[in-house]
Coordinates of C-alpha atoms and ligand atoms in Angstrom, one line a residue:
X1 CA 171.2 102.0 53.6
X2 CA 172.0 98.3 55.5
X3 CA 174.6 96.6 54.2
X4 CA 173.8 93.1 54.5
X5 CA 177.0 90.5 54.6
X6 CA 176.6 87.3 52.8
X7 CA 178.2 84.1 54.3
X8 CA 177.8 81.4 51.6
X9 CA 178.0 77.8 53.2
X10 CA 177.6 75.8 50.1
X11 CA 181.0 74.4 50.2
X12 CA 180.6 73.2 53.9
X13 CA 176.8 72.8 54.6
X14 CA 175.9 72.8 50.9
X15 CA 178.2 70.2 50.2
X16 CA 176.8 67.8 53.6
X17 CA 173.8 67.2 51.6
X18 CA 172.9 63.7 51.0
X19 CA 174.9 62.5 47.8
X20 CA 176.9 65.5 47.1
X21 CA 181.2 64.7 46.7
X22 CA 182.8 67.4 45.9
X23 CA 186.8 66.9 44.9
X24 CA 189.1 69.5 45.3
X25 CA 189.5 70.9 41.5
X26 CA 185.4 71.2 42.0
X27 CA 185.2 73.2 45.3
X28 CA 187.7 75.8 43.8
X29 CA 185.9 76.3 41.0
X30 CA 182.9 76.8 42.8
X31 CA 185.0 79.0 45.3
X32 CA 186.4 81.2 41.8
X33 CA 182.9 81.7 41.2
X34 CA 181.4 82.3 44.4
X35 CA 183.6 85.4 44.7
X36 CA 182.7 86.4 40.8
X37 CA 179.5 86.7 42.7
X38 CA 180.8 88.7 45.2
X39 CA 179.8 87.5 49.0
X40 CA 181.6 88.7 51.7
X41 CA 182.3 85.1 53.5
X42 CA 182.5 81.9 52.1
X43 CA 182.4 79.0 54.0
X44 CA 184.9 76.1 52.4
X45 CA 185.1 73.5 54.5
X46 CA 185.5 71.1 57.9
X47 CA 189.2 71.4 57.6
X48 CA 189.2 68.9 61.0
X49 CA 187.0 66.7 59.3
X50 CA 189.4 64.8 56.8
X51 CA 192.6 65.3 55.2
X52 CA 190.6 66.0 51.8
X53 CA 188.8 68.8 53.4
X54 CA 191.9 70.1 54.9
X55 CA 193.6 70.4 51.6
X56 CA 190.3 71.6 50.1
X57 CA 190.2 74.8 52.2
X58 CA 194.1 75.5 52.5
X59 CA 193.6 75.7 48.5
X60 CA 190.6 78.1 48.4
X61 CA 192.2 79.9 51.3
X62 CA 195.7 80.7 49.3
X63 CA 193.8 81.2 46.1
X64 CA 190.2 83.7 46.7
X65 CA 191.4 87.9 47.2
X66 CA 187.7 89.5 47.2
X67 CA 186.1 87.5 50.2
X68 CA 186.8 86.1 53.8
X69 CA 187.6 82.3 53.7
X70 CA 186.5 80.6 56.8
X71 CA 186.3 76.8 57.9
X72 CA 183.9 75.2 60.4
X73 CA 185.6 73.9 63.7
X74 CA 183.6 72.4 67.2
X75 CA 184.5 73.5 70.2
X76 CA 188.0 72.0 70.6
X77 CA 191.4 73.0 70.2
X78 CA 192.4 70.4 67.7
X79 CA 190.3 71.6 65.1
X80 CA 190.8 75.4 65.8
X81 CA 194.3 74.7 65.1
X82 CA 193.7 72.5 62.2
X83 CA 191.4 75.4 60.5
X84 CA 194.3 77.9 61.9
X85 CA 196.6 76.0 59.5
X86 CA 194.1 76.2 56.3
X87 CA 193.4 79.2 57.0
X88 CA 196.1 81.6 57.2
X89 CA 197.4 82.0 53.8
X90 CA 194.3 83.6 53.3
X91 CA 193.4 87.5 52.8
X92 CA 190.9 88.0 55.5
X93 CA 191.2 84.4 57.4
X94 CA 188.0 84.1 60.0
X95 CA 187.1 80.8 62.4
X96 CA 183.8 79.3 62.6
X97 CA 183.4 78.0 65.9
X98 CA 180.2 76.4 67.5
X99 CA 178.5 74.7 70.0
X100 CA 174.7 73.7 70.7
X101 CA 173.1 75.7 73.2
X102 CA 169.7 73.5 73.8
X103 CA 168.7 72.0 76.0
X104 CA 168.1 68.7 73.8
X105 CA 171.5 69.3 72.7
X106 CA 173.1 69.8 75.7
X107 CA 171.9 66.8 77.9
X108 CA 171.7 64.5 74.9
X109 CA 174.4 65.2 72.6
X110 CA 177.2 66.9 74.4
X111 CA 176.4 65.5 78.1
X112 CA 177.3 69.2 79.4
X113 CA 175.4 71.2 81.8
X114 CA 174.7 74.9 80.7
X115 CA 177.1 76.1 82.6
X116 CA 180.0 74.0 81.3
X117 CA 178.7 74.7 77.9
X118 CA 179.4 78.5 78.7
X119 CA 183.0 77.7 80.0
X120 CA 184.3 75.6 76.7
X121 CA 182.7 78.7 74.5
X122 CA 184.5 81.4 76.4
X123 CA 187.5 79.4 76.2
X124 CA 187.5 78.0 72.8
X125 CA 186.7 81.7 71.8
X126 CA 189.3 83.0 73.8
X127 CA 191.7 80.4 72.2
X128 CA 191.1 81.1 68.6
X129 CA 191.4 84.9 68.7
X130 CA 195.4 84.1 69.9
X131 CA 195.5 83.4 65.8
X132 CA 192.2 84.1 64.5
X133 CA 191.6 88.2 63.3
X134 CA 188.1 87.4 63.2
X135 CA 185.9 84.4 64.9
X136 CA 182.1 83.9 64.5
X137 CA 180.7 81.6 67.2
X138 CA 177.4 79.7 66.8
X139 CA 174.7 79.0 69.2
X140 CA 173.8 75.4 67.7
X141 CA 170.1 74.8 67.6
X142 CA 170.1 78.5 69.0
X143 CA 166.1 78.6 68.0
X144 CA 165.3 76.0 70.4
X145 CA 167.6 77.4 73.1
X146 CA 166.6 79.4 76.3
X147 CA 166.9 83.0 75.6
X148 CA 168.5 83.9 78.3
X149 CA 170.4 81.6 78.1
X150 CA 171.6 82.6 75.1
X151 CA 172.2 86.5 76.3
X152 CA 174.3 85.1 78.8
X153 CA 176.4 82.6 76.6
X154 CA 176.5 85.1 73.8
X155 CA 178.1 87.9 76.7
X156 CA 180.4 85.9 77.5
X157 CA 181.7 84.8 73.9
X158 CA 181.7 88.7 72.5
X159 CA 184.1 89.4 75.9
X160 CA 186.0 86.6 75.0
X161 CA 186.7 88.2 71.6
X162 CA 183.9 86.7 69.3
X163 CA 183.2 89.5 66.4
X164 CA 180.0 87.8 65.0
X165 CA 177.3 85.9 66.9
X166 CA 175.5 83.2 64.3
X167 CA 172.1 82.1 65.4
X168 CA 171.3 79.2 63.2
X169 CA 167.7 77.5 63.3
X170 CA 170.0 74.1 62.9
X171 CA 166.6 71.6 62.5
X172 CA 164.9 74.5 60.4
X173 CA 161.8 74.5 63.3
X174 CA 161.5 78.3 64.0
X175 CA 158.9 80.7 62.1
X176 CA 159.6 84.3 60.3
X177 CA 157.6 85.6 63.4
X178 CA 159.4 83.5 66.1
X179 CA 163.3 83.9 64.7
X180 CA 162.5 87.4 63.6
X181 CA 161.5 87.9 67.6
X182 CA 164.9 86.2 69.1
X183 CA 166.6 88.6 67.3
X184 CA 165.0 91.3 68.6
X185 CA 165.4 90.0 71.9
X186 CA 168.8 89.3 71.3
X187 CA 169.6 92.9 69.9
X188 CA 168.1 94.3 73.2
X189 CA 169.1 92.6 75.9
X190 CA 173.0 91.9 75.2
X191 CA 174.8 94.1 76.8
X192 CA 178.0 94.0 74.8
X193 CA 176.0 92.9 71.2
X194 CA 177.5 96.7 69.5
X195 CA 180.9 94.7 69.2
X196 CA 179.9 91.7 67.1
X197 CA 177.4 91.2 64.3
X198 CA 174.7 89.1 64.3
X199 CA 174.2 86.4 61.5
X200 CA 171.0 84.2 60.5
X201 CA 171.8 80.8 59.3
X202 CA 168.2 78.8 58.8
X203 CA 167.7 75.5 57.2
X204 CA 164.7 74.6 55.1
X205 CA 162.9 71.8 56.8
X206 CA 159.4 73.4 57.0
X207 CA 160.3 75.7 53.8
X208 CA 160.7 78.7 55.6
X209 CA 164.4 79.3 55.5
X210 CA 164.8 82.2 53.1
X211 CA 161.3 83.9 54.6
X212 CA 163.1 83.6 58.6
X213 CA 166.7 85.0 57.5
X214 CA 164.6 88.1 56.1
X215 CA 162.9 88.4 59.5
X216 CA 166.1 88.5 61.3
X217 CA 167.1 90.9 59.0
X218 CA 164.1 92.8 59.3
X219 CA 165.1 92.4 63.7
X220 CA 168.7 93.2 63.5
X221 CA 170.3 90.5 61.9
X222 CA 173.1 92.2 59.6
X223 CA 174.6 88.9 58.1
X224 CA 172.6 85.8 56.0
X225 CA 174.3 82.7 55.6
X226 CA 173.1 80.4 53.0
X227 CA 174.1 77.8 49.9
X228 CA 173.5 78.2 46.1
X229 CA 170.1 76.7 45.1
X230 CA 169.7 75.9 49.1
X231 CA 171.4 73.0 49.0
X232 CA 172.6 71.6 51.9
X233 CA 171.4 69.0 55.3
X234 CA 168.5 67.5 54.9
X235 CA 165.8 69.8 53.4
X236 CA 168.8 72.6 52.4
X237 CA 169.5 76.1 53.4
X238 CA 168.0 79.1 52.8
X239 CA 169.2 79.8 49.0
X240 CA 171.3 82.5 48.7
X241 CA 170.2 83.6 45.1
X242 CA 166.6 84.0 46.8
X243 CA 167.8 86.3 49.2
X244 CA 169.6 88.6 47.1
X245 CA 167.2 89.4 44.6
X246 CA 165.0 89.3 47.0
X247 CA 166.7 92.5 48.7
X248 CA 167.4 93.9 45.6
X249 CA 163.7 94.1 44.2
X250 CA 162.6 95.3 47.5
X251 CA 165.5 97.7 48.5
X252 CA 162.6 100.4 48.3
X253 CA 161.0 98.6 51.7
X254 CA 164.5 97.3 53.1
X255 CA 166.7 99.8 52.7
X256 CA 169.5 97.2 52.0
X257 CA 172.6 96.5 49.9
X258 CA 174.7 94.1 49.5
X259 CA 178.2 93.3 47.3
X260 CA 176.3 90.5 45.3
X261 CA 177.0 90.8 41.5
X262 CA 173.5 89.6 40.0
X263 CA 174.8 89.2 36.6
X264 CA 176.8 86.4 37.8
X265 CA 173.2 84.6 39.8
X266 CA 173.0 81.9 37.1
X267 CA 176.2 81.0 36.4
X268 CA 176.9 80.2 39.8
X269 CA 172.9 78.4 39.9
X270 CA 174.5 76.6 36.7
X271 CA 177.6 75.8 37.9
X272 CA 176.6 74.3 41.8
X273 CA 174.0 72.5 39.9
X274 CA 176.2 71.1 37.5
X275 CA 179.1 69.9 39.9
X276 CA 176.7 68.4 42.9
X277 CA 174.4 66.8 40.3
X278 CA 171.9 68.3 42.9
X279 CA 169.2 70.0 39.9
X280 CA 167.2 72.7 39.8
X281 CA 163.4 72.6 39.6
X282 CA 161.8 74.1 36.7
X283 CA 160.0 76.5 39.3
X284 CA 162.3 77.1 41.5
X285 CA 162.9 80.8 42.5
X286 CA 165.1 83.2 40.8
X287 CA 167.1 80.5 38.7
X288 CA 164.5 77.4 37.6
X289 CA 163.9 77.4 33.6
X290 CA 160.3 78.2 34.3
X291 CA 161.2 82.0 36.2
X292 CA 160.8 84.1 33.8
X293 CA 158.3 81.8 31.3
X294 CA 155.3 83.3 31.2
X295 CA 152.6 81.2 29.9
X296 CA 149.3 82.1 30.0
X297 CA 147.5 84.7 27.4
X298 CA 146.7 87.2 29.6
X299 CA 150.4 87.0 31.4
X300 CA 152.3 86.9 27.6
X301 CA 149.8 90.2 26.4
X302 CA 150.7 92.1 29.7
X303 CA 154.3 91.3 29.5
X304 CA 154.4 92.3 25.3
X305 CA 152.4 95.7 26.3
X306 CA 154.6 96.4 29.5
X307 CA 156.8 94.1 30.7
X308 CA 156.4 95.2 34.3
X309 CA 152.5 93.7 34.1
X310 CA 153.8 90.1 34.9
X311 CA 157.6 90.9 35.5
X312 CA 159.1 91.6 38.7
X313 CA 163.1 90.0 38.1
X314 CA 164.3 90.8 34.6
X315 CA 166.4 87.6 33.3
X316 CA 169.1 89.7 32.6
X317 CA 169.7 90.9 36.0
X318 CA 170.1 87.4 37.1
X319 CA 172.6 87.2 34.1
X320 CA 169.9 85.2 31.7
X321 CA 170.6 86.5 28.3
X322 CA 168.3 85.1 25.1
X323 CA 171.8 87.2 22.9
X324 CA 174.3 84.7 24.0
X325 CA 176.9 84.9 21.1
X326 CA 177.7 81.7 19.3
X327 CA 180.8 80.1 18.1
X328 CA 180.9 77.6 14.9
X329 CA 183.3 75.2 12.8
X330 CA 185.5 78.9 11.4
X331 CA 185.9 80.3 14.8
X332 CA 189.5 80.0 15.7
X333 CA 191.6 80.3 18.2
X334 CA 191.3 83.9 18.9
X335 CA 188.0 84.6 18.7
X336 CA 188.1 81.1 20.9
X337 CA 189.6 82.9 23.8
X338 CA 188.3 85.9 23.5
X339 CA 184.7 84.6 24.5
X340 CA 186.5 82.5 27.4
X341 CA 187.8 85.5 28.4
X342 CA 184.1 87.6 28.4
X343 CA 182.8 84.3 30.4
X344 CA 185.3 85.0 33.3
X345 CA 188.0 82.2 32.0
X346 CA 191.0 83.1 32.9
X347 CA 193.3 79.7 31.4
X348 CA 197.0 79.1 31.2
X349 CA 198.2 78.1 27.8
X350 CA 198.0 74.1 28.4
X351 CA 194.3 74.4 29.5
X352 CA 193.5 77.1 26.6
X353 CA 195.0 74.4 24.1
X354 CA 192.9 71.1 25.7
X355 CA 189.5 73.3 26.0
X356 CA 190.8 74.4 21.8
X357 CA 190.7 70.9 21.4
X358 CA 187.3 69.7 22.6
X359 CA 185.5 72.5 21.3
X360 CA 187.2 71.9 17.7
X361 CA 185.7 68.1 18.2
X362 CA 182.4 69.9 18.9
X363 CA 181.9 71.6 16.1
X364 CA 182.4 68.2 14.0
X365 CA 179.4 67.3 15.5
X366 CA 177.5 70.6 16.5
X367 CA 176.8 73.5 15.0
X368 CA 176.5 76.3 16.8
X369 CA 178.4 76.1 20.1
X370 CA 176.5 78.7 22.6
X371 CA 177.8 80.0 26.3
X372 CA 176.4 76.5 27.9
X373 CA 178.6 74.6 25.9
X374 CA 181.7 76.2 26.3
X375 CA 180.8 75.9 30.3
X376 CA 180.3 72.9 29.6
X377 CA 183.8 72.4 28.5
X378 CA 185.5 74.5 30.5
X379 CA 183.9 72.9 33.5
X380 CA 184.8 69.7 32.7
X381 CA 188.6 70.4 31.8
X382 CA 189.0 72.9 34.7
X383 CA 187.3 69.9 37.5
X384 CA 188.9 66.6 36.2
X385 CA 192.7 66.5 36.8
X386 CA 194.0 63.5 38.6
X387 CA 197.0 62.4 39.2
X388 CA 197.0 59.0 40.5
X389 CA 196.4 56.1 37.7
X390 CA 192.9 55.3 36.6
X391 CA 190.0 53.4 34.7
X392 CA 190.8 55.0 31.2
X393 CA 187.7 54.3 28.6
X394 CA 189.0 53.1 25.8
X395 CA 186.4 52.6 23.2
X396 CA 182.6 51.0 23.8
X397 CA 180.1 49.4 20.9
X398 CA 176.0 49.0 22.0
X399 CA 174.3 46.7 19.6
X400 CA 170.8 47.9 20.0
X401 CA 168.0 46.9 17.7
X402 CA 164.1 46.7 18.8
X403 CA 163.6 42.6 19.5
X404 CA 167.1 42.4 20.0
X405 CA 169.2 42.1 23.3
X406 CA 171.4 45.2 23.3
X407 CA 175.2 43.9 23.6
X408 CA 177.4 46.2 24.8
X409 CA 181.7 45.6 24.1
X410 CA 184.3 47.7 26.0
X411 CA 187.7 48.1 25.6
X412 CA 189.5 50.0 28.4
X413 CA 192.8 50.7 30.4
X414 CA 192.9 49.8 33.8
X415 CA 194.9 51.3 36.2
X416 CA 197.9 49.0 36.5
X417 CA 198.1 49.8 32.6
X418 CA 196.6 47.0 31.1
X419 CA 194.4 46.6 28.3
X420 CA 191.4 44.7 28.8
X421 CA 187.8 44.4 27.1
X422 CA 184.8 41.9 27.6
X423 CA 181.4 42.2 26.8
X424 CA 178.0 42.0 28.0
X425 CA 173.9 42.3 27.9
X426 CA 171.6 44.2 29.9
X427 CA 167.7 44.6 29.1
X428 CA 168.2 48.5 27.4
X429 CA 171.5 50.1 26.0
X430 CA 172.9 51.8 29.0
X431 CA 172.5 48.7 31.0
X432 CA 173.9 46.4 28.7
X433 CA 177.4 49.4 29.1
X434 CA 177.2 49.4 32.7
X435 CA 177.2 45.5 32.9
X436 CA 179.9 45.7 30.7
X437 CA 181.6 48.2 32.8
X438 CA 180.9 46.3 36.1
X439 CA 182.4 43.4 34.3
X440 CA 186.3 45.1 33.9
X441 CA 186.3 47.3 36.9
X442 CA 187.8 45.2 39.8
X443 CA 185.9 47.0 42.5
X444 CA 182.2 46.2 44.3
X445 CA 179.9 48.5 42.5
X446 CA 176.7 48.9 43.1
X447 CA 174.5 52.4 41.2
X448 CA 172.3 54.0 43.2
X449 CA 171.2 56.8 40.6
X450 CA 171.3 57.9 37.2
X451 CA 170.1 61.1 35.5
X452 CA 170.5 62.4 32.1
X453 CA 170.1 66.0 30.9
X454 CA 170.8 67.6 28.1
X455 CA 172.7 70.9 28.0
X456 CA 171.0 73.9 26.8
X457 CA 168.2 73.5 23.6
X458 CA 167.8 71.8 20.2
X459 CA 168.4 68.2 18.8
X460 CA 172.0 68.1 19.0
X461 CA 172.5 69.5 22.3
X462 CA 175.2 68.1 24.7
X463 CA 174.4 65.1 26.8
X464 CA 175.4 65.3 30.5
X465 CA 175.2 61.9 32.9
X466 CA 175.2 61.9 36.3
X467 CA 175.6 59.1 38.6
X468 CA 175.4 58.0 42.1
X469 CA 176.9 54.5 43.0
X470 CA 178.5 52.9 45.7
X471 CA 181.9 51.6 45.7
X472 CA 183.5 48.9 47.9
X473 CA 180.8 50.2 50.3
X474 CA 181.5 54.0 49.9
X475 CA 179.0 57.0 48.3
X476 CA 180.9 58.5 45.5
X477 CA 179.3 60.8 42.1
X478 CA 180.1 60.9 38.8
X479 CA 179.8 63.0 36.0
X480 CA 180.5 63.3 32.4
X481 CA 179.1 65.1 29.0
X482 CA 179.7 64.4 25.6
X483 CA 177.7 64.6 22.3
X484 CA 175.9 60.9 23.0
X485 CA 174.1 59.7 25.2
X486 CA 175.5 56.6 26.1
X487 CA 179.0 57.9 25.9
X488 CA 178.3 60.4 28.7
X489 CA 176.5 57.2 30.6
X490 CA 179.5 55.4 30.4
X491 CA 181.7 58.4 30.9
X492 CA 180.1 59.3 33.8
X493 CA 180.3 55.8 35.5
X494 CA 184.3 55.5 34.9
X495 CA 184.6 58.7 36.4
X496 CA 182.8 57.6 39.5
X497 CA 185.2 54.8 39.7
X498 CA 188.0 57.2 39.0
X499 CA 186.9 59.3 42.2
X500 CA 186.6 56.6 44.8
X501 CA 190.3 55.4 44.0
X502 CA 191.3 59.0 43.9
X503 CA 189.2 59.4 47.6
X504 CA 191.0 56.1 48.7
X505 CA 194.7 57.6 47.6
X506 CA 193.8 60.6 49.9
X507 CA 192.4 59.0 52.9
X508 CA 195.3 56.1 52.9
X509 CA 197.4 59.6 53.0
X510 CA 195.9 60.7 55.7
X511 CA 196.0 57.7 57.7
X512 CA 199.8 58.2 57.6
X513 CA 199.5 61.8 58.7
X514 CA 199.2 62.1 62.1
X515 CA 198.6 65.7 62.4
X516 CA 195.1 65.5 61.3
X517 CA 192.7 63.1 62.8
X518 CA 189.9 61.8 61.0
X519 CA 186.4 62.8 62.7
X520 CA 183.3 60.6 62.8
Ligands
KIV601 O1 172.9 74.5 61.1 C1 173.8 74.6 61.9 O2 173.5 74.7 63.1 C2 175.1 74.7 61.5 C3 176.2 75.0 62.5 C4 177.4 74.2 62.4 C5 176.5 76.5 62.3 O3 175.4 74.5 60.3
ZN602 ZN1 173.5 74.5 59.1

């Protein structure tokens, strides 16, 4: 059998994609679970990019035992040394340097003739392995580059001590049939290519990611890289979940294994999903609601006579189980952690006694508590610490009658400590909140986007919000759940406000921090 390795970007790439802000608290949750799901690499960050991102990856790096940690640097020394010093607390640390080998690129971007693009590889290579056990060097926009130019480049980077060679189809252009083929090219004419390994990283622009990273595979490719539910630039990556069921249900024609736990596929589907506010479709592959709904008569009478009619992915091997055991108002403490503990929870006493809390105040309202609840939870406690002072919502009316204008009154805490409260009208309920909201918080807000979902089935399900909004000019998310709808909306809109002063503590640190520059 192939092993396959699985590089999972979602915390670098993933995280690039249009509206997604991650904080730090988020990005190591996701990193926890990322490992529960066992790939071999995970990609946590720019740690170049911004002091945020810096700290981000030092955190993951000290924290994750089962996989490589790597960070992304360019071709320059500055940020080999900044991912250097996130990086080597960690187990297995790796670099992740690149540079763009087209021609477009070249001329355009980086003003560098081929040849000087050779020398700053072989030398940024060379520079990295002083430190570095382990450096993977990309050929930016490799499926647009020359091919022999790239033999010659890549030569030159595996003497110069690269140990895996990443061909990424950066603008998602290439085919299965043209990728697959620079692989094979690749494989056959390098003369050095038996020390490194070669990687796939293909973005989605012309949906074809997840069928091109199996054709390098099928051409000699021996790592994937990809995001959870392909998020990412643009049109996403390929998604990782995809690509490991998709070698698992077809190991009899590949030949292939991998370290992915399966059981753990939906979680970490649930759990990107949840903290990028970036939602799965109903169809999507492997992890949408729809996967394993099978709706027609003829499909639902195959599947009851023999389930392998209509079935090729069981939901339980993607860790979908209709048996999820339910808590209630009697379940105490004990019984309380024990489920935590079967979900993967591992809590100190303080968060064990806060997530006791909320799910007591959940059973006032809600019957049975199931698995997506306690995530729920859990998630929110785990992701939501900050220590700097805050909008704190204090308690909210809505007047809402049909033929009335819905009122909405506020009384909240605002971060110098005071106490404040006005209120407001709006043409629905959750506008009349946000007006109200607008109205205390002292920054420019504008809201860009507003979803509401509701967690898991039935009439009293949880409520989750998610926003988008601008603040004094700057992009930031928020989310929130709660047992009402407009208490989640107006959650979820504080803690938007909450994140861009949290963001502006941490860049007004960073300013005073020489060491690491700020990157446009
Ligand atoms: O798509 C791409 O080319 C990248 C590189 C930075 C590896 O993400
Ligand atoms: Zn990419």
């Amino acid at each position: 059998m192939t092993r396959i390795n699985i590089f999972d970007t979602t915390l670098r790439d993933g995280e690039q994609s249009p509206g997604v802000n991650l904080n730090q608290l988020e990005k190591l949750e996701i990193a926890k679970q990322l490992e529960r799901f066992g790939v071999n690499v995970m990609e946590a960050g720019f740690p170049a990019s911004s002091r945020g991102d810096f700290e981000g990856v030092k955190k993951i790096a000290d924290t994750i035992q089962q996989a490589s940690v790597t960070g992304l640097a360019r071709a320059v020394k500055s940020d080999v040394d900044a991912a250097w010093d996130a990086l080597k607390g960690g187990v297995d640390p790796r670099l992740h340097v690149f540079i763009a080998t087209s021609p477009i690129h070249m001329t355009h971007k980086l003003k560098k003739s081929p040849d000087q693009v050779v020398t700053i590889a072989e030398d940024m290579v060379r520079y990295a392995r002083k430190t570095f056990p382990k450096v993977e060097w990309s050929a930016e926009d490799a499926s647009r580059s020359d091919l022999d130019f790239l033999v010659h480049i890549i030569e030159k980077v595996i003497d110069a001590g690269a140990t895996v060679i990443n061909l990424p189809d950066t603008v998602g252009y290439t085919t299965p049939y043209e990728y697959g083929k620079m692989f094979r090219y690749i494989s056959e004419n390098v003369r050095n290519i038996d020390k490194a390994i070669l990687s796939a990283h293909c973005h989605d622009d012309l949906g074809m990611a997840v069928a091109n990273s199996i054709s390098a595979m099928e051409n000699g490719a021996t790592q994937v890289e990809g995001t959870i539910n392909g998020i990412g630039e643009r049109a996403g990556n390929a998604a990782l979940e995809e690509l490991a069921v998709a070698m698992h249900i077809r190991k009899d024609f590949y030949n292939i294994e991998t370290t992915i736990n399966l059981g753990e596929t939906k979680r970490t589907s649930d759990l990107v999903s949840k903290l990028t506010g970036m939602f799965v479709p109903r169809n999507k592959a492997v992890v949408g609601q729809n996967a394993f709904a099978h709706e027609s008569g003829i499909h639902q009478d195959g599947v009851l006579k023999h389930a392998e009619t209509y079935e090729i992915i069981t939901p339980e091997l993607v860790g979908v189980h209709s048996n999820d055991l339910v808590l209630g108002k009697h379940s105490g403490k004990h019984a309380f952690k024990d489920r935590l503990k079967k979900l993967g929870y591992e809590l100190s006493d303080e968060l064990l006694g806060k997530a006791f809390v909320e799910f007591k105040q959940l059973t006032d309202h809600k019957k049975m508590i199931t698995d997506d609840d306690l995530f729920t939870i859990l998630t929110d406690i785990q992701t939501s610490a900050y220590d700097i002072s805050s909008y704190d919502l204090t308690s909210f009316q809505v007047h809402y009658g049909s033929g009335n204008l819905p009122t909405a009154t506020v009384a909240m805490t605002n971060p110098d400590g005071d106490k404040c409260e006005e209120a407001r009208t709006g043409s629905g309920s959750v506008e009349a909140l946000y007006n109200t909201l607008d109205a205390l918080i002292k920054e420019e807000l504008h809201l860009t986007d507003y979803q509401l979902n509701s967690v898991g089935r039935g009439r009293d399900a949880l409520a989750e919000a998610h926003v988008k909004m601008t603040v004094e000019g700057i992009d930031v998310t928020g989310r929130a759940s709660s047992q009402d709808v407009l208490e989640a909306s107006a959650k979820a809109f504080v803690n938007a406000v909450n994140r861009f002063i949290h963001q502006r503590a941490m860049e007004a640190g960073t300013k005073n921090d020489q060491e690491h520059t700020i990157l446009t």
